[in-house]
mmCIF file with all atom_site columns, C-alpha atoms in Angstrom:
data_model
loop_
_atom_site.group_PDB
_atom_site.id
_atom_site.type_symbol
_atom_site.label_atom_id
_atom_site.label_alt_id
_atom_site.label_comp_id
_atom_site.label_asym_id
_atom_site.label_entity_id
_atom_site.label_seq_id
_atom_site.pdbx_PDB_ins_code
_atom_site.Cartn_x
_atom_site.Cartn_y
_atom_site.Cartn_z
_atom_site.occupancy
_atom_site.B_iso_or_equiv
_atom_site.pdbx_formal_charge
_atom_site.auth_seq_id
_atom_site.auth_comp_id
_atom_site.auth_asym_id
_atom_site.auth_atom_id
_atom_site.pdbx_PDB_model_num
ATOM 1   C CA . UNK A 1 1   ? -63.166 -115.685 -79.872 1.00 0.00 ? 1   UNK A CA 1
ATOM 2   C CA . UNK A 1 2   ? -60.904 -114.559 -77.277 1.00 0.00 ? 2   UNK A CA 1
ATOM 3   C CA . UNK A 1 3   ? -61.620 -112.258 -74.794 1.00 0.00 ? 3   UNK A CA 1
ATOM 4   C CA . UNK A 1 4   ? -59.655 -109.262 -74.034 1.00 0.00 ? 4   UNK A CA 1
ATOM 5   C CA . UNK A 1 5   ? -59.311 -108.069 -70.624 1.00 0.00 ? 5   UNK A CA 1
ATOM 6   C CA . UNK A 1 6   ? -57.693 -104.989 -68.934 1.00 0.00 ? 6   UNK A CA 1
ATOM 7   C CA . UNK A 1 7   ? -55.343 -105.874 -65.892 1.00 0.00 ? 7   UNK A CA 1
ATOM 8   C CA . UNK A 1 8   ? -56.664 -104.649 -62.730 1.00 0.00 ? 8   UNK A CA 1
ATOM 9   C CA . UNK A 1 9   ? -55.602 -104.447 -59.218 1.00 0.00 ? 9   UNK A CA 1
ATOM 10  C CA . UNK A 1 10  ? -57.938 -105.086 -56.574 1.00 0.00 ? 10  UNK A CA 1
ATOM 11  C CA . UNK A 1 11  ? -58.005 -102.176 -53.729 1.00 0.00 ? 11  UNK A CA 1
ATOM 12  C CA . UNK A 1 12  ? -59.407 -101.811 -50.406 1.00 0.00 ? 12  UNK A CA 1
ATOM 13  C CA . UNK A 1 13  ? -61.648 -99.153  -49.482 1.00 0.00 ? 13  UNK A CA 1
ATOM 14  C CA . UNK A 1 14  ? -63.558 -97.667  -46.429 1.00 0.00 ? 14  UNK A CA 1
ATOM 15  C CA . UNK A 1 15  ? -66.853 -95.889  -47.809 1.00 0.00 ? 15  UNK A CA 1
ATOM 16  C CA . UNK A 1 16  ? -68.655 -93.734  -46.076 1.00 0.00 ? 16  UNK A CA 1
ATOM 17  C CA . UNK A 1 17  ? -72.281 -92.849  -47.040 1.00 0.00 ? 17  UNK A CA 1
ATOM 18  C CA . UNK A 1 18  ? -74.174 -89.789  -46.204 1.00 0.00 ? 18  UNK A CA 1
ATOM 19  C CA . UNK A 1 19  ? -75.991 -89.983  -42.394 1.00 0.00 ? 19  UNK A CA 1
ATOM 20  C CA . UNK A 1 20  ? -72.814 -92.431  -41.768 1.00 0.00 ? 20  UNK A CA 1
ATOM 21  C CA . UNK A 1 21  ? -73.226 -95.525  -42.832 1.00 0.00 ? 21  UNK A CA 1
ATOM 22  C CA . UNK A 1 22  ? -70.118 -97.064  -43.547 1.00 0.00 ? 22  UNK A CA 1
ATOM 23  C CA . UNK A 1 23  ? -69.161 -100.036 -46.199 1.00 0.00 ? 23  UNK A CA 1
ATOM 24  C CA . UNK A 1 24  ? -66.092 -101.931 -46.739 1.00 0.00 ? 24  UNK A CA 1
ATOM 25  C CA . UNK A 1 25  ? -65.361 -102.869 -50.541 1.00 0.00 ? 25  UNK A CA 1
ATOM 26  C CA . UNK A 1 26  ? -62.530 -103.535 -53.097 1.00 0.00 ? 26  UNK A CA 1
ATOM 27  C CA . UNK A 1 27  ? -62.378 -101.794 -56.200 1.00 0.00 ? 27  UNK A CA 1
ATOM 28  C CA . UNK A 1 28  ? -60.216 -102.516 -59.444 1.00 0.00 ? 28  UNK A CA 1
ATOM 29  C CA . UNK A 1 29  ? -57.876 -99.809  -60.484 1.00 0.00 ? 29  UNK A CA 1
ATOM 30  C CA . UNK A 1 30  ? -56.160 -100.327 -64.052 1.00 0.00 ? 30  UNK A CA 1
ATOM 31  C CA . UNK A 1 31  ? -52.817 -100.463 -63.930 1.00 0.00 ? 31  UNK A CA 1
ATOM 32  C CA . UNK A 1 32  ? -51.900 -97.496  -66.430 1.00 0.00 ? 32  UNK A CA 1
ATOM 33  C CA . UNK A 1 33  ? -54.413 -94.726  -65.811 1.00 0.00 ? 33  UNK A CA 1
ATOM 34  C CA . UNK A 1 34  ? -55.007 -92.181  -69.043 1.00 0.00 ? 34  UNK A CA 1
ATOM 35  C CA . UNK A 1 35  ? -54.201 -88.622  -67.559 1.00 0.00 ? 35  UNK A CA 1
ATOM 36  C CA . UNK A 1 36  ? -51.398 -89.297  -65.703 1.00 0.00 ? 36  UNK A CA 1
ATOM 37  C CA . UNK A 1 37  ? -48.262 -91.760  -65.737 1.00 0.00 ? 37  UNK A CA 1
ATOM 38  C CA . UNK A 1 38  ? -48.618 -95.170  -63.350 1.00 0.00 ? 38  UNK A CA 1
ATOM 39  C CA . UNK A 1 39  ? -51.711 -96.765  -62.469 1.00 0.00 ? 39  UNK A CA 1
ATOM 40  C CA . UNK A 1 40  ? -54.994 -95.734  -61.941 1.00 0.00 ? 40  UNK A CA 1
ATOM 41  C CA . UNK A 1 41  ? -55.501 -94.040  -58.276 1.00 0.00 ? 41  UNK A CA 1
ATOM 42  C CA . UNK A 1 42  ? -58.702 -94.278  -56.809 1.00 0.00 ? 42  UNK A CA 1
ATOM 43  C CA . UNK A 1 43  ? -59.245 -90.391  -56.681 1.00 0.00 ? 43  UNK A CA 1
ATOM 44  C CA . UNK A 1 44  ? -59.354 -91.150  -60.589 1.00 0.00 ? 44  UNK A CA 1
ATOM 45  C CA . UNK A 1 45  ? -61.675 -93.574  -60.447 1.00 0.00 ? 45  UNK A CA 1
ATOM 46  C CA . UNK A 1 46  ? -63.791 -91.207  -58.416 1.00 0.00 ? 46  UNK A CA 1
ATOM 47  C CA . UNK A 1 47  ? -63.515 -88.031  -60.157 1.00 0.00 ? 47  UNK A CA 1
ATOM 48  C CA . UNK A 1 48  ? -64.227 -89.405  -63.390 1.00 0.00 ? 48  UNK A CA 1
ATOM 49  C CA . UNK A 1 49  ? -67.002 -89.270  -65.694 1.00 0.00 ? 49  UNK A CA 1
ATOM 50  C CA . UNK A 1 50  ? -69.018 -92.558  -64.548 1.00 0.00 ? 50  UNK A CA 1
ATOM 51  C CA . UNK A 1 51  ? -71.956 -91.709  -62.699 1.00 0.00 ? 51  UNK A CA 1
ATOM 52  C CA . UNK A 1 52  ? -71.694 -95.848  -61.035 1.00 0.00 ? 52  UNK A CA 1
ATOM 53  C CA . UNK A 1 53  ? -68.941 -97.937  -60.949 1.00 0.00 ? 53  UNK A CA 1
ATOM 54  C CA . UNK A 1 54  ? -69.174 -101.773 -59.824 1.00 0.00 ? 54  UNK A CA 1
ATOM 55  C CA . UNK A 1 55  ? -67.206 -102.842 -56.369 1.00 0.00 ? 55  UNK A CA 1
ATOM 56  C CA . UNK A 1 56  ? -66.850 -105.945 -54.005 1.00 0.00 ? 56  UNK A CA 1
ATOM 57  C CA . UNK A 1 57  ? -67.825 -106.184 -50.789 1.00 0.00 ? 57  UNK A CA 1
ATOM 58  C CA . UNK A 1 58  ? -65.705 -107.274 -47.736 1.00 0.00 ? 58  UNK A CA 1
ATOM 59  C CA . UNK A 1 59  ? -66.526 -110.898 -46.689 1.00 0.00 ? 59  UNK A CA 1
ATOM 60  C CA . UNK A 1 60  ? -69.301 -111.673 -48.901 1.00 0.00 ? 60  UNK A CA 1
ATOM 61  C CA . UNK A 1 61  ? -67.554 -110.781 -52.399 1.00 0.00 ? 61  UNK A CA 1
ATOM 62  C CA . UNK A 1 62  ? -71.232 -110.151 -53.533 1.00 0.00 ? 62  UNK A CA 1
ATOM 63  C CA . UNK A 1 63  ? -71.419 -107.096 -56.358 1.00 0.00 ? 63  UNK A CA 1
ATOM 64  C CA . UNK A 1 64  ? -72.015 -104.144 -55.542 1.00 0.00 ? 64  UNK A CA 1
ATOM 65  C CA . UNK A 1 65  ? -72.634 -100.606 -57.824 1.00 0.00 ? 65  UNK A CA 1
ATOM 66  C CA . UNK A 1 66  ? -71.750 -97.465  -55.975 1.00 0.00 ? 66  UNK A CA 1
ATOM 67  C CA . UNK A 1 67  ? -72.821 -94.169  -57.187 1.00 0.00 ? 67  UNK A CA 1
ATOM 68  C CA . UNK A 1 68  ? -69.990 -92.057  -56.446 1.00 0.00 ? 68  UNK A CA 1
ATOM 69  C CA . UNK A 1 69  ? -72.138 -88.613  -56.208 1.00 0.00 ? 69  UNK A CA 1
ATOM 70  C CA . UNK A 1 70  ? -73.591 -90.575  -53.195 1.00 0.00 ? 70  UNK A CA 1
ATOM 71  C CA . UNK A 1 71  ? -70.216 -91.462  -51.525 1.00 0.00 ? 71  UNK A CA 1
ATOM 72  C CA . UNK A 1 72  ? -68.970 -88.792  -49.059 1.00 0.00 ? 72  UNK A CA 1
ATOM 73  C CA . UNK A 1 73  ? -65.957 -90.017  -48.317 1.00 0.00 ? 73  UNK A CA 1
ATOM 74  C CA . UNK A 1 74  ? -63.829 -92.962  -49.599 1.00 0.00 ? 74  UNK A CA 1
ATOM 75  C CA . UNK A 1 75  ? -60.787 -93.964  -47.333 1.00 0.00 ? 75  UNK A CA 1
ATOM 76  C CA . UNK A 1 76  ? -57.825 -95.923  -49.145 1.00 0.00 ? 76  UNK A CA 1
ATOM 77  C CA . UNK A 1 77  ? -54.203 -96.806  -47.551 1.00 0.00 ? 77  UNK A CA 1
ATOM 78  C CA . UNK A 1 78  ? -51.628 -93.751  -48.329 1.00 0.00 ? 78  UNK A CA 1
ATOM 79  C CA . UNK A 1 79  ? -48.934 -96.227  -50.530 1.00 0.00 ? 79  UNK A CA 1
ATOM 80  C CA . UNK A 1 80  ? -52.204 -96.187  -53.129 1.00 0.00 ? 80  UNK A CA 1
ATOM 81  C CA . UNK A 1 81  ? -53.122 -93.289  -53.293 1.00 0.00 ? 81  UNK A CA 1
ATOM 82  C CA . UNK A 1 82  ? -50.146 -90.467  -54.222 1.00 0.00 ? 82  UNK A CA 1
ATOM 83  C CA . UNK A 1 83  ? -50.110 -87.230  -55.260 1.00 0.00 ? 83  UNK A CA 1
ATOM 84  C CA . UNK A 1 84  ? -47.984 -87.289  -58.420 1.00 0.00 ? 84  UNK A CA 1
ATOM 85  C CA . UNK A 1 85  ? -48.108 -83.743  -59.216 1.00 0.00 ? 85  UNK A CA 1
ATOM 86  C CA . UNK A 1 86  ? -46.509 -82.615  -55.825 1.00 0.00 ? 86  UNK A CA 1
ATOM 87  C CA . UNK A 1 87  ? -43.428 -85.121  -56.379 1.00 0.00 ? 87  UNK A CA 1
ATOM 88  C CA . UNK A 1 88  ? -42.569 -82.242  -58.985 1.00 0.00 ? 88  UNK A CA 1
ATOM 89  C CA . UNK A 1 89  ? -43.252 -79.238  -57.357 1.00 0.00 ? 89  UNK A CA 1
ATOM 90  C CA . UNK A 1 90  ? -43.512 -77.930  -53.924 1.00 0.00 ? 90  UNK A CA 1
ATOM 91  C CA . UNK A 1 91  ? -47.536 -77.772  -52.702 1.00 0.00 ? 91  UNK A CA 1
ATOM 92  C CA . UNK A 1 92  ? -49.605 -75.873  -50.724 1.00 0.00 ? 92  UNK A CA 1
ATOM 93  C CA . UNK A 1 93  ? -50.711 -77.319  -47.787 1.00 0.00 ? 93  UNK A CA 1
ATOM 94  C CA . UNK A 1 94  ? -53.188 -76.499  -44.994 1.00 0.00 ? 94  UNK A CA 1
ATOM 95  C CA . UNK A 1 95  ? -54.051 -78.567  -41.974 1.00 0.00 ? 95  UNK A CA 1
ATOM 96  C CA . UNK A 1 96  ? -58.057 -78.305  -41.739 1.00 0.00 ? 96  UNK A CA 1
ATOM 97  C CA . UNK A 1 97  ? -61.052 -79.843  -40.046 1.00 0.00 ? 97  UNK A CA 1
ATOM 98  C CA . UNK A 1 98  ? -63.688 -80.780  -42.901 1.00 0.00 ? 98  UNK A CA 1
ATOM 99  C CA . UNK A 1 99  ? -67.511 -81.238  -41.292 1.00 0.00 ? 99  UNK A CA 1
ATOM 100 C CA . UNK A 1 100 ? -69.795 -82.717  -43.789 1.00 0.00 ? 100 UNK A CA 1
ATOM 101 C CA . UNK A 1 101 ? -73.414 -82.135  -43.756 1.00 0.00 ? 101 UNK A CA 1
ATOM 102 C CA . UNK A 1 102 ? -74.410 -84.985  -41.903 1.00 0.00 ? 102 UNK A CA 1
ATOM 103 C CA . UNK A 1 103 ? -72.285 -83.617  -39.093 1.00 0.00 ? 103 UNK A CA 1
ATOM 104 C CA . UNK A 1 104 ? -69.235 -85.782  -38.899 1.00 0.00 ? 104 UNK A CA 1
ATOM 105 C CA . UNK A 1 105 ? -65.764 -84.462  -39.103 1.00 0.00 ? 105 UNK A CA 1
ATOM 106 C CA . UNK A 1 106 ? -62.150 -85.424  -40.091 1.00 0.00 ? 106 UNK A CA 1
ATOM 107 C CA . UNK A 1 107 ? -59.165 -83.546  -39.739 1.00 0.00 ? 107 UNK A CA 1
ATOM 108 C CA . UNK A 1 108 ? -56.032 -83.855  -41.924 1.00 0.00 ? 108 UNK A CA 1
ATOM 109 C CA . UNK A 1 109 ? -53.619 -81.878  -44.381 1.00 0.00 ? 109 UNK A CA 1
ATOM 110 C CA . UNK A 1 110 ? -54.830 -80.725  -47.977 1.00 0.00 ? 110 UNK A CA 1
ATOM 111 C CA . UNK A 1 111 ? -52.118 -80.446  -50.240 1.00 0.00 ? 111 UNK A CA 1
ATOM 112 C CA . UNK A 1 112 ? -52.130 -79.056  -53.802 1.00 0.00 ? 112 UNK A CA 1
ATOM 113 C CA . UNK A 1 113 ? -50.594 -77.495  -56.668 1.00 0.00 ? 113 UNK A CA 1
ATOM 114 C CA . UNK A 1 114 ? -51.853 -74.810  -58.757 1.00 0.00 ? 114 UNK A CA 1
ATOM 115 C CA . UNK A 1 115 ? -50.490 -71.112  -60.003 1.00 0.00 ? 115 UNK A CA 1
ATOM 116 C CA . UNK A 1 116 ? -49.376 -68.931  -56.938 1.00 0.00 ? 116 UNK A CA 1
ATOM 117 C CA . UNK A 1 117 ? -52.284 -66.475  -57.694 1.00 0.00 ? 117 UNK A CA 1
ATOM 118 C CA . UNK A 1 118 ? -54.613 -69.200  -57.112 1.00 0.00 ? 118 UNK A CA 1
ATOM 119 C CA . UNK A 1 119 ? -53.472 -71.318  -54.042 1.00 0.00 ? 119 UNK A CA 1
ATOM 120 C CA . UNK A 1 120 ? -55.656 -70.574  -51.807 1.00 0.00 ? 120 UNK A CA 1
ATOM 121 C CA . UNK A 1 121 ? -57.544 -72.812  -49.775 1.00 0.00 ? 121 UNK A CA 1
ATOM 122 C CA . UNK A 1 122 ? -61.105 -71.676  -51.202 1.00 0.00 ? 122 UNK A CA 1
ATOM 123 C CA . UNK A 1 123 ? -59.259 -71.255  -54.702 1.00 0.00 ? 123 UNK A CA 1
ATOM 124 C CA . UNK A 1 124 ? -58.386 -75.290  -54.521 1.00 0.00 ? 124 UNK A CA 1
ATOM 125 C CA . UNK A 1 125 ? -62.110 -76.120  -53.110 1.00 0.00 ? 125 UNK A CA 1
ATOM 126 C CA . UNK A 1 126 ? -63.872 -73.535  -55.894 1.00 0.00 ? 126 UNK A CA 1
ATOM 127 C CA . UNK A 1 127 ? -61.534 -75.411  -58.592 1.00 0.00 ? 127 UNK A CA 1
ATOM 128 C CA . UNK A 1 128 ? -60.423 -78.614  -58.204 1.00 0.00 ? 128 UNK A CA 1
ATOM 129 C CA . UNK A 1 129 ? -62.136 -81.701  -58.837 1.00 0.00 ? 129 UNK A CA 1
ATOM 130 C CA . UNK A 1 130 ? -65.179 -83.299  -56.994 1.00 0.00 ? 130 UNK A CA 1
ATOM 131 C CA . UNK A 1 131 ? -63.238 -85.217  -54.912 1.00 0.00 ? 131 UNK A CA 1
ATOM 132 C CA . UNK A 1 132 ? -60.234 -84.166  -53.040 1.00 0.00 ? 132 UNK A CA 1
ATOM 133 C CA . UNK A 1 133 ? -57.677 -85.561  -50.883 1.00 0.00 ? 133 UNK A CA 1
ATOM 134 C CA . UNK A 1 134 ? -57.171 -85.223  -47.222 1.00 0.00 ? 134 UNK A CA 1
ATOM 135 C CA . UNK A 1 135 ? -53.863 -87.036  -45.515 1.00 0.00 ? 135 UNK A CA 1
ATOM 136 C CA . UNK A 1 136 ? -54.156 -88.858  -42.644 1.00 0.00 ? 136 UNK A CA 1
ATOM 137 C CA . UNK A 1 137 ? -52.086 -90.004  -40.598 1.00 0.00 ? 137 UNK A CA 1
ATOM 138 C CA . UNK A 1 138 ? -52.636 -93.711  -41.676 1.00 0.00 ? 138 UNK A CA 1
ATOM 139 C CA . UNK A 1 139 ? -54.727 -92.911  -44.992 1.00 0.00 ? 139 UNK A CA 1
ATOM 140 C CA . UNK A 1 140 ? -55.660 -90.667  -47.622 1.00 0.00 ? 140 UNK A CA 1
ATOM 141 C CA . UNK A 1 141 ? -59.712 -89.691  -47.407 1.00 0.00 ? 141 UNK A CA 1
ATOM 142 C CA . UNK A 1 142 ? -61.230 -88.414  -50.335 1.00 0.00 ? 142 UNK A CA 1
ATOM 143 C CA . UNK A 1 143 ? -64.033 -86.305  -49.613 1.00 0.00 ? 143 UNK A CA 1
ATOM 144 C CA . UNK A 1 144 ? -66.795 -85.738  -51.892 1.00 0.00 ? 144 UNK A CA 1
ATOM 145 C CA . UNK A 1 145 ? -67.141 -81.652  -52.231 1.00 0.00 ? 145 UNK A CA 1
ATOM 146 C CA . UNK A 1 146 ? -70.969 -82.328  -52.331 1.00 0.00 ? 146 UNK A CA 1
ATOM 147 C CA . UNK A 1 147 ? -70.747 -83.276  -48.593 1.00 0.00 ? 147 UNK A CA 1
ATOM 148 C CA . UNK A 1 148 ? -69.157 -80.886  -47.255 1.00 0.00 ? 148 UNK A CA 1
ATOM 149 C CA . UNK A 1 149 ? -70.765 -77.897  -45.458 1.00 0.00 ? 149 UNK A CA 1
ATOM 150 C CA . UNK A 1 150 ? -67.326 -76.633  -43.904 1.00 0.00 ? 150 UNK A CA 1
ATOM 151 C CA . UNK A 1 151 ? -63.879 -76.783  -44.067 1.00 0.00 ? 151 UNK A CA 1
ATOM 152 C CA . UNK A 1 152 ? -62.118 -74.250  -41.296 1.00 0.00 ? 152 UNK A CA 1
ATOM 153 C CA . UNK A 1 153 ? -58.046 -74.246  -40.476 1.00 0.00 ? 153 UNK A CA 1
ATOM 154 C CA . UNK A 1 154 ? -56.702 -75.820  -37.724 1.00 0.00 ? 154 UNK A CA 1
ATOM 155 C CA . UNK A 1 155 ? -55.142 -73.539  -35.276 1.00 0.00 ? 155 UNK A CA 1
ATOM 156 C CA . UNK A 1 156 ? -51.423 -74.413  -34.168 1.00 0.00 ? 156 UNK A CA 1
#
């Protein structure tokens, strides 16, 4: 019998765990993702309905099974991670610095689309999914919601 498989790409991430621990893994992303056209991103991956999800680590290319409740924040290179919705319509953005309950910080633009009468910032945080995305300047993080104990504007 032949086996079917699903083509995959293999992806590099930066996880960080709660209290800051911090792994280095690849993850497979399908190439056509089901809610959106294109591949799969990693934000779907994250925010779906899979409470564990298998991954490689860096240097060993042992197996390892993340729980992504447990992840606070998964960093991935910008050129695989996009925003398809705002290539269609103009977002909302705010430049904020996100402190997570362990006490570290990043800093970065949020960027969304939703109806004018809800795009504000605590709208998009009250609303979206578990994970959203911050731009970097050299990556997108996606922070886990669960990890976060503020997120305050940064003033120009």
């Amino acid at each position: 019998m032949k086996e079917l498989r699903v083509p995959k790409q293999r992806v590099e991430v930066e996880v960080l765990l709660p209290g800051g621990g911090t792994r280095k893994v690849a993850v497979f992303l399908s190439e056509f993702a089901s809610g959106h056209a294109g591949g799969e991103r990693l934000s779907d991956l994250l925010n779906g309905s899979a409470a564990f999800f298998p991954a490689v680590e860096e240097g060993s290319d042992e197996i390892a099974i993340l729980n992504r409740t447990a992840i606070a924040v998964a960093r991935v290179a910008s050129s695989v991670e996009r925003d398809i919705a705002s290539e269609f319509t103009l977002p909302t953005e705010f430049e904020v610095e996100i402190t997570l309950v362990d006490g570290s910080s990043l800093t970065g633009l949020i960027s969304f689309v939703m109806p004018p009468e809800r795009s504000r910032l605590i709208d998009f945080l009250n609303d979206g999914p578990p994970f959203f995305r911050v731009l970097q300047e050299d990556c997108v993080s996606l922070v886990n919601k669960r990890h976060v104990a503020l997120v305050a504007p940064v003033r120009k």
